[in-house]
Short mmCIF file of C-alpha atoms and ligand atoms in Angstrom, two decimals:
data_model
loop_
_atom_site.label_atom_id
_atom_site.label_comp_id
_atom_site.label_asym_id
_atom_site.label_seq_id
_atom_site.Cartn_x
_atom_site.Cartn_y
_atom_site.Cartn_z
CA MET A 8 -44.27 -47.01 37.41
CA ALA A 9 -42.74 -44.98 34.59
CA SER A 10 -44.49 -41.79 35.62
CA GLU A 11 -44.00 -42.27 39.37
CA PHE A 12 -42.31 -38.92 39.90
CA ASP A 13 -44.80 -37.03 37.74
CA LEU A 14 -47.61 -38.73 39.55
CA ILE A 15 -46.29 -37.66 42.96
CA ALA A 16 -45.55 -34.11 41.80
CA ARG A 17 -48.95 -33.82 40.17
CA HIS A 18 -51.11 -35.17 42.98
CA PHE A 19 -49.24 -35.21 46.26
CA LYS A 20 -46.71 -32.38 46.31
CA TRP A 21 -48.38 -29.78 48.50
CA PRO A 22 -46.71 -26.84 50.22
CA ALA A 23 -45.15 -27.84 53.56
CA PRO A 24 -45.58 -25.78 56.74
CA ALA A 25 -42.86 -23.21 57.58
CA GLY A 26 -39.60 -24.86 58.66
CA VAL A 27 -40.69 -28.29 57.41
CA LEU A 28 -39.20 -30.07 54.39
CA GLY A 29 -42.09 -31.95 52.84
CA VAL A 30 -42.57 -34.10 49.74
CA GLY A 31 -39.62 -34.23 47.31
CA ASP A 32 -36.48 -35.36 49.13
CA ASP A 33 -35.39 -38.68 50.61
CA CYS A 34 -36.98 -37.86 53.96
CA ALA A 35 -39.30 -35.23 55.32
CA LEU A 36 -37.69 -33.02 57.96
CA LEU A 37 -40.08 -32.08 60.74
CA LEU A 38 -39.78 -29.57 63.58
CA PRO A 39 -38.78 -31.11 66.92
CA VAL A 40 -41.34 -31.76 69.62
CA ALA A 41 -40.59 -29.85 72.86
CA SER A 42 -39.03 -31.94 75.65
CA ASP A 43 -42.19 -31.72 77.76
CA ARG A 44 -44.26 -33.13 74.91
CA ARG A 45 -44.42 -36.54 73.27
CA LEU A 46 -44.62 -37.55 69.62
CA ALA A 47 -47.83 -39.54 68.96
CA VAL A 48 -47.64 -41.90 65.95
CA THR A 49 -50.40 -44.05 64.48
CA THR A 50 -50.84 -46.01 61.27
CA ASP A 51 -53.77 -47.63 59.48
CA LEU A 52 -53.94 -49.80 56.40
CA LEU A 53 -56.90 -49.80 53.99
CA ILE A 54 -57.12 -52.70 51.56
CA GLU A 55 -59.40 -52.90 48.54
CA GLY A 56 -61.96 -55.64 49.02
CA ARG A 57 -61.51 -55.67 52.77
CA HIS A 58 -61.97 -52.06 53.85
CA PHE A 59 -63.46 -50.57 50.69
CA LEU A 60 -64.98 -51.75 47.42
CA PRO A 61 -63.25 -51.30 44.03
CA ASP A 62 -65.91 -48.75 42.99
CA ALA A 63 -65.59 -46.67 46.17
CA ASP A 64 -65.77 -42.92 45.58
CA PRO A 65 -62.07 -41.93 45.46
CA GLU A 66 -62.69 -38.59 47.15
CA ALA A 67 -64.45 -40.25 50.08
CA LEU A 68 -61.67 -42.84 50.21
CA GLY A 69 -59.00 -40.14 50.42
CA HIS A 70 -60.97 -38.51 53.20
CA LYS A 71 -61.47 -41.75 55.11
CA ALA A 72 -57.85 -42.92 54.78
CA LEU A 73 -56.76 -39.85 56.73
CA ALA A 74 -59.85 -39.66 58.97
CA VAL A 75 -59.26 -43.08 60.54
CA ASN A 76 -55.74 -41.96 61.47
CA VAL A 77 -56.50 -38.50 62.86
CA SER A 78 -59.28 -40.21 64.82
CA ASP A 79 -56.54 -42.14 66.66
CA LEU A 80 -54.67 -38.89 67.30
CA ALA A 81 -57.86 -37.35 68.71
CA ALA A 82 -58.34 -40.35 70.96
CA MET A 83 -54.96 -39.65 72.61
CA GLY A 84 -55.63 -35.91 72.86
CA ALA A 85 -52.84 -35.31 70.33
CA THR A 86 -52.62 -32.31 68.02
CA PRO A 87 -51.75 -33.32 64.42
CA ILE A 88 -48.26 -32.53 63.07
CA GLY A 89 -48.31 -34.26 59.71
CA CYS A 90 -48.80 -37.53 57.88
CA VAL A 91 -47.22 -39.79 55.27
CA LEU A 92 -49.09 -41.80 52.63
CA GLY A 93 -48.10 -45.19 51.22
CA LEU A 94 -50.10 -45.81 48.07
CA SER A 95 -50.10 -48.95 45.96
CA VAL A 96 -52.30 -48.73 42.86
CA PRO A 97 -52.67 -51.04 39.83
CA ARG A 98 -52.27 -48.17 37.35
CA ALA A 99 -51.78 -44.40 37.15
CA ASP A 100 -55.42 -43.42 36.83
CA HIS A 101 -55.05 -39.65 37.07
CA ALA A 102 -58.76 -38.93 37.36
CA TRP A 103 -58.94 -41.34 40.31
CA LEU A 104 -55.74 -40.00 41.88
CA GLU A 105 -56.87 -36.41 41.57
CA ARG A 106 -60.11 -37.12 43.39
CA PHE A 107 -58.42 -39.28 46.01
CA ALA A 108 -55.86 -36.52 46.65
CA ARG A 109 -58.61 -33.89 46.86
CA GLY A 110 -60.51 -35.83 49.54
CA PHE A 111 -57.31 -36.44 51.47
CA ARG A 112 -56.14 -32.86 51.21
CA THR A 113 -59.44 -31.26 52.14
CA LEU A 114 -59.46 -33.13 55.45
CA ALA A 115 -55.69 -32.62 55.96
CA ASP A 116 -56.21 -28.87 55.61
CA ALA A 117 -59.29 -28.89 57.85
CA VAL A 118 -57.57 -30.67 60.74
CA GLY A 119 -54.05 -29.26 60.20
CA CYS A 120 -52.33 -32.54 59.32
CA PRO A 121 -50.18 -31.81 56.23
CA LEU A 122 -48.95 -34.60 53.96
CA VAL A 123 -45.13 -34.51 54.18
CA GLY A 124 -44.11 -37.70 52.38
CA GLY A 125 -44.98 -41.20 51.31
CA ASP A 126 -44.29 -43.89 48.79
CA THR A 127 -46.06 -44.83 45.57
CA THR A 128 -45.85 -48.20 43.85
CA ARG A 129 -47.70 -50.17 41.23
CA SER A 130 -49.65 -53.01 42.82
CA LEU A 131 -50.15 -56.47 41.35
CA GLN A 132 -53.79 -56.48 42.38
CA GLY A 133 -56.06 -53.84 43.84
CA THR A 134 -55.33 -50.67 45.77
CA VAL A 135 -53.66 -50.56 49.17
CA ILE A 136 -53.51 -47.35 51.18
CA SER A 137 -51.32 -46.95 54.24
CA VAL A 138 -51.39 -43.70 56.18
CA THR A 139 -49.20 -42.84 59.15
CA ALA A 140 -50.16 -39.76 61.12
CA MET A 141 -48.04 -37.96 63.70
CA GLY A 142 -49.14 -35.62 66.43
CA GLU A 143 -47.94 -34.19 69.70
CA VAL A 144 -49.31 -34.36 73.20
CA PRO A 145 -48.19 -33.00 76.61
CA ALA A 146 -45.97 -35.58 78.36
CA GLY A 147 -47.85 -37.55 81.01
CA ALA A 148 -51.23 -36.16 80.01
CA ALA A 149 -52.24 -38.21 76.96
CA LEU A 150 -55.75 -39.71 77.08
CA THR A 151 -54.64 -43.33 77.32
CA ARG A 152 -56.97 -46.31 77.56
CA ALA A 153 -55.63 -47.07 81.04
CA ALA A 154 -56.62 -43.78 82.68
CA ALA A 155 -60.32 -44.36 83.53
CA ARG A 156 -61.18 -44.14 87.25
CA PRO A 157 -64.17 -45.49 89.19
CA GLY A 158 -66.79 -42.76 89.48
CA ASP A 159 -65.84 -41.16 86.13
CA ASP A 160 -68.61 -40.16 83.78
CA ILE A 161 -68.57 -41.85 80.36
CA TRP A 162 -69.10 -39.52 77.39
CA ILE A 163 -69.57 -40.07 73.67
CA THR A 164 -69.15 -37.54 70.88
CA GLY A 165 -71.43 -37.49 67.83
CA THR A 166 -74.00 -40.21 67.25
CA LEU A 167 -73.96 -44.00 67.04
CA GLY A 168 -75.18 -46.54 64.52
CA ALA A 169 -75.34 -44.63 61.23
CA ALA A 170 -72.15 -45.95 59.60
CA HIS A 171 -72.95 -49.55 60.50
CA MET A 172 -76.53 -49.28 59.27
CA ALA A 173 -75.38 -47.71 56.00
CA LEU A 174 -73.15 -50.72 55.39
CA GLU A 175 -75.97 -53.12 56.28
CA VAL A 176 -78.20 -51.44 53.71
CA LEU A 177 -75.50 -51.25 51.02
CA GLN A 178 -74.72 -54.95 51.47
CA GLY A 179 -78.40 -55.95 51.37
CA ARG A 180 -78.84 -57.10 54.97
CA GLU A 181 -81.22 -54.22 55.76
CA ARG A 182 -83.63 -52.25 53.60
CA ALA A 183 -84.06 -48.49 53.56
CA THR A 184 -85.59 -45.79 51.39
CA PRO A 185 -83.15 -43.74 49.28
CA ASP A 186 -83.71 -40.80 51.65
CA VAL A 187 -82.74 -42.81 54.71
CA LEU A 188 -79.68 -44.26 52.98
CA ALA A 189 -78.68 -40.76 51.89
CA ALA A 190 -78.85 -39.65 55.54
CA LEU A 191 -76.80 -42.63 56.78
CA ARG A 192 -74.16 -42.91 54.09
CA PRO A 193 -71.98 -39.87 54.87
CA PHE A 194 -71.24 -41.41 58.28
CA LEU A 195 -69.76 -44.49 56.57
CA ASP A 196 -68.01 -42.66 53.71
CA ARG A 197 -66.77 -39.50 55.41
CA PRO A 198 -66.34 -39.89 59.14
CA GLU A 199 -65.55 -36.59 60.85
CA PRO A 200 -63.53 -37.32 64.00
CA PRO A 201 -63.52 -34.43 66.50
CA VAL A 202 -59.79 -33.72 66.24
CA ALA A 203 -59.50 -30.24 67.80
CA PHE A 204 -62.02 -31.15 70.50
CA GLY A 205 -59.95 -34.25 71.39
CA ALA A 206 -56.80 -32.17 71.84
CA HIS A 207 -58.68 -29.80 74.13
CA LEU A 208 -59.73 -32.69 76.38
CA ILE A 209 -56.17 -32.80 77.77
CA GLY A 210 -56.41 -31.89 81.46
CA ILE A 211 -60.19 -32.40 81.39
CA ALA A 212 -60.71 -36.07 80.44
CA HIS A 213 -58.97 -39.14 81.87
CA ALA A 214 -59.22 -42.02 79.36
CA ALA A 215 -60.35 -41.96 75.73
CA ILE A 216 -60.67 -44.27 72.74
CA ASP A 217 -62.08 -43.77 69.28
CA ILE A 218 -65.00 -46.02 68.39
CA SER A 219 -63.84 -48.01 65.38
CA ASP A 220 -65.05 -51.52 66.26
CA GLY A 221 -68.24 -50.69 68.18
CA LEU A 222 -68.97 -49.10 71.55
CA GLN A 223 -69.06 -52.35 73.54
CA GLN A 224 -65.81 -53.61 72.12
CA ASP A 225 -63.93 -50.31 72.31
CA LEU A 226 -65.18 -49.33 75.76
CA GLY A 227 -64.21 -52.88 76.75
CA HIS A 228 -60.60 -52.05 75.82
CA VAL A 229 -60.69 -49.03 78.14
CA LEU A 230 -62.18 -51.07 81.00
CA ARG A 231 -59.64 -53.82 80.64
CA ALA A 232 -56.70 -51.41 80.42
CA SER A 233 -58.00 -49.40 83.38
CA GLY A 234 -58.93 -52.42 85.53
CA CYS A 235 -62.49 -51.28 86.13
CA GLY A 236 -66.02 -51.75 84.82
CA ALA A 237 -68.85 -49.60 83.54
CA GLU A 238 -72.57 -49.10 83.61
CA ILE A 239 -74.18 -47.62 80.50
CA ASP A 240 -77.78 -46.42 80.33
CA TYR A 241 -79.03 -47.43 76.87
CA ALA A 242 -81.65 -44.66 76.87
CA SER A 243 -78.87 -42.02 77.11
CA LEU A 244 -77.00 -43.27 74.01
CA PRO A 245 -77.02 -40.85 71.04
CA VAL A 246 -78.77 -43.01 68.45
CA HIS A 247 -78.64 -41.44 64.99
CA PRO A 248 -82.19 -40.24 64.13
CA ALA A 249 -82.16 -41.96 60.71
CA LEU A 250 -82.18 -45.33 62.52
CA GLU A 251 -85.75 -44.70 63.66
CA GLY A 252 -87.51 -46.89 61.09
CA PHE A 253 -85.38 -50.02 61.56
CA ALA A 254 -86.24 -53.00 63.77
CA ALA A 255 -85.35 -52.54 67.44
CA ALA A 256 -82.86 -55.41 67.47
CA SER A 257 -81.06 -54.04 64.39
CA VAL A 258 -80.85 -50.58 65.90
CA GLN A 259 -79.52 -51.90 69.17
CA ARG A 260 -76.87 -53.94 67.38
CA ALA A 261 -75.84 -50.92 65.30
CA VAL A 262 -75.64 -48.71 68.39
CA LEU A 263 -73.79 -51.10 70.72
CA ASN A 264 -71.68 -53.08 68.23
CA GLY A 265 -71.58 -51.08 65.00
CA GLY A 266 -68.09 -49.98 63.96
CA ASP A 267 -66.67 -47.29 61.68
CA VAL A 268 -67.94 -44.54 63.99
CA TYR A 269 -64.68 -42.58 64.44
CA GLN A 270 -66.09 -40.59 67.31
CA LEU A 271 -64.68 -40.54 70.84
CA CYS A 272 -65.69 -42.39 73.97
CA PHE A 273 -63.98 -40.71 76.93
CA THR A 274 -64.15 -40.62 80.70
CA ALA A 275 -63.89 -37.64 83.04
CA SER A 276 -64.67 -36.80 86.63
CA ALA A 277 -68.15 -35.46 87.37
CA ALA A 278 -66.55 -32.13 88.32
CA MET A 279 -65.77 -31.57 84.63
CA ARG A 280 -69.35 -31.71 83.30
CA GLN A 281 -69.76 -28.02 82.71
CA ARG A 282 -66.31 -27.59 81.12
CA ILE A 283 -66.99 -30.48 78.77
CA THR A 284 -70.37 -29.12 77.73
CA GLU A 285 -68.89 -25.67 77.10
CA LEU A 286 -65.91 -27.07 75.19
CA ALA A 287 -68.22 -29.16 73.00
CA GLY A 288 -70.34 -26.09 72.31
CA ARG A 289 -67.29 -24.10 71.24
CA HIS A 290 -66.21 -26.87 68.84
CA GLY A 291 -69.69 -27.64 67.50
CA VAL A 292 -69.37 -31.20 68.79
CA ARG A 293 -72.35 -33.10 70.17
CA VAL A 294 -71.56 -34.80 73.50
CA SER A 295 -73.70 -37.25 75.47
CA ARG A 296 -73.10 -38.47 79.01
CA VAL A 297 -74.01 -42.15 78.84
CA GLY A 298 -72.83 -43.88 82.00
CA THR A 299 -70.36 -44.32 84.83
CA ILE A 300 -67.08 -46.15 85.40
CA THR A 301 -67.42 -48.66 88.23
CA GLN A 302 -64.94 -50.41 90.51
CA GLU A 303 -66.53 -53.77 89.75
CA GLY A 304 -65.42 -55.21 86.41
CA GLY A 305 -67.61 -55.90 83.38
CA LEU A 306 -69.83 -53.76 81.21
CA ARG A 307 -73.50 -53.53 82.15
CA VAL A 308 -75.91 -51.91 79.72
CA THR A 309 -79.21 -51.07 81.43
CA ALA A 310 -82.63 -50.52 79.86
CA CYS A 311 -81.82 -52.17 76.52
CA PRO A 312 -84.92 -52.44 74.30
CA VAL A 313 -83.87 -56.00 73.43
CA PRO A 314 -82.58 -57.93 76.44
CA LEU A 315 -78.88 -58.78 76.32
CA SER A 316 -77.97 -62.24 77.47
CA PRO A 317 -74.64 -63.23 78.99
CA ASP A 318 -74.33 -65.74 76.11
CA ASP A 319 -74.60 -63.02 73.49
CA PRO A 320 -71.09 -63.00 72.00
CA ALA A 321 -71.23 -59.27 71.42
CA GLY A 322 -73.35 -58.62 74.47
CA PHE A 323 -73.36 -58.24 78.20
CA ASP A 324 -69.75 -58.80 79.16
CA HIS A 325 -66.75 -59.22 76.91
CA PHE A 326 -64.29 -60.32 79.48
CA GLY A 327 -66.10 -61.27 82.65
P1 LIG B 424 -37.23 -42.62 47.63
O1 LIG B 424 -37.01 -43.47 46.43
O2 LIG B 424 -36.04 -41.85 48.08
O3 LIG B 424 -37.95 -43.33 48.74
P2 LIG B 424 -39.55 -41.71 46.27
O4 LIG B 424 -39.18 -41.59 44.85
O5 LIG B 424 -40.28 -42.93 46.74
O6 LIG B 424 -38.26 -41.47 47.17
O7 LIG B 424 -40.43 -40.46 46.66
C1 LIG B 424 -40.04 -39.16 46.27
C2 LIG B 424 -40.66 -38.16 47.21
O8 LIG B 424 -42.07 -38.21 47.07
C3 LIG B 424 -40.36 -38.40 48.68
O9 LIG B 424 -40.24 -37.16 49.33
C4 LIG B 424 -41.60 -39.14 49.16
O10 LIG B 424 -41.82 -38.91 50.54
C5 LIG B 424 -42.66 -38.49 48.29
N1 LIG B 424 -43.82 -39.37 48.03
C6 LIG B 424 -43.84 -40.51 47.32
N2 LIG B 424 -45.10 -41.02 47.23
C7 LIG B 424 -45.89 -40.19 47.94
C8 LIG B 424 -47.26 -40.14 48.24
N3 LIG B 424 -48.13 -41.10 47.84
N4 LIG B 424 -47.72 -39.12 49.01
C9 LIG B 424 -46.88 -38.18 49.45
N5 LIG B 424 -45.58 -38.13 49.17
C10 LIG B 424 -45.08 -39.13 48.43
MG1 LIG B 425 -39.56 -44.93 47.27
#
C-alpha cells in the first residue's frame, strides 16, 4: 500500500500513555507488570462475510473489534494495559478508516486500553481485523473457568437475547417493527462489556466467562472446566424487554443460546451477595442472580416456558 505510513499516521497514531512507546517504531515498549501480577493476553479475528457484512457501519465495527477483546479481559478480571490492531483492507478508504478508528478509539479511551501498535496491509479480498488486547491481573486470583465451586451463586451482567434477536431480524428469520429493531440493534453492533466491573470482581468472584456463544454453551465451559454442574432458574434470567413481542420459543432460544452478548457470567459464594450488588451499583452494571453451582454434573434449566428435551442439541445438557 503506497500510502501505508500516511494511513497509519493519519488514523492510528494516538498518544501513548506515560512511559510507553506506542505506534511508530518497530515494537511498542510497554511498562513491566509487577512480579505479583500476570500479563493477560487475548486475541480475536473478525472476517468480512463471517463476522460482519461488507456494509457494516465502520464506527460500530471499530467499537466491536475492540469490545470482543476487552470482554475477554473482563472475564479474567484483568485490567486493560493496551492493544494492537492488525488490519487488512482492500483499499485505503479514508472515510471508512476514519470512522473505524473513531469507534475503536472511543471505546479504547472509555475502558483505558490504548492502541500501541499493529500492522496494516492491503487485502486481496474483503476486510480482516485482528485485535490483540493485553491486561494485568493479580497472580493466582484471575477469574478462570475452572474456579467455580459447588454452592456458588451464578450471576449474569446486563441482559440476554437482544443481540441474537437483532441478527435474526436483520437476516429475515424474525420480524420486528422498526422501533423494536432500533432497541435491539445496539446490543449487536456495540456491545458494552463491563470491563471495570470485571476487574473489581477479583477477590469477590470465583469463576467467570464472557457470553459470546450463548449462556448454555459458555456456562457449559465453566462447568466442564470446574468439574461441577449447575441449576438455572429460567424465570430469574434477565431477558431484554424488547424481546417481549416475539414467540416464546424464539425468546427462549435467544436467551439460552443467543451469542454476541459480551456480558459476564460469573460465580461467587453466597456470602458475597451484598458486595456484588453494591459493586454493580457503583459501576452502573445490572446484575442478576440466576442459579447455583451443583456438585452433580450437567446443566439443568428449570421453569422454561418451552420444555427442553435431552435430545435438543442446544438444550438440557451439553456434556452429560
Ligand atoms: P514494521 O514494518 O517494522 O512492522 P510497520 O510499517 O508495519 O512496521 O508499522 C509502523 C508502525 O505503525 C509500527 O509501530 C506499528 O506497530 C504501527 N502500526 C501499523 N499498523 C497499525 C495499525 N493498524 N494500528 C496501530 N498501529 C499500527
Ligand atoms: Mg509491518
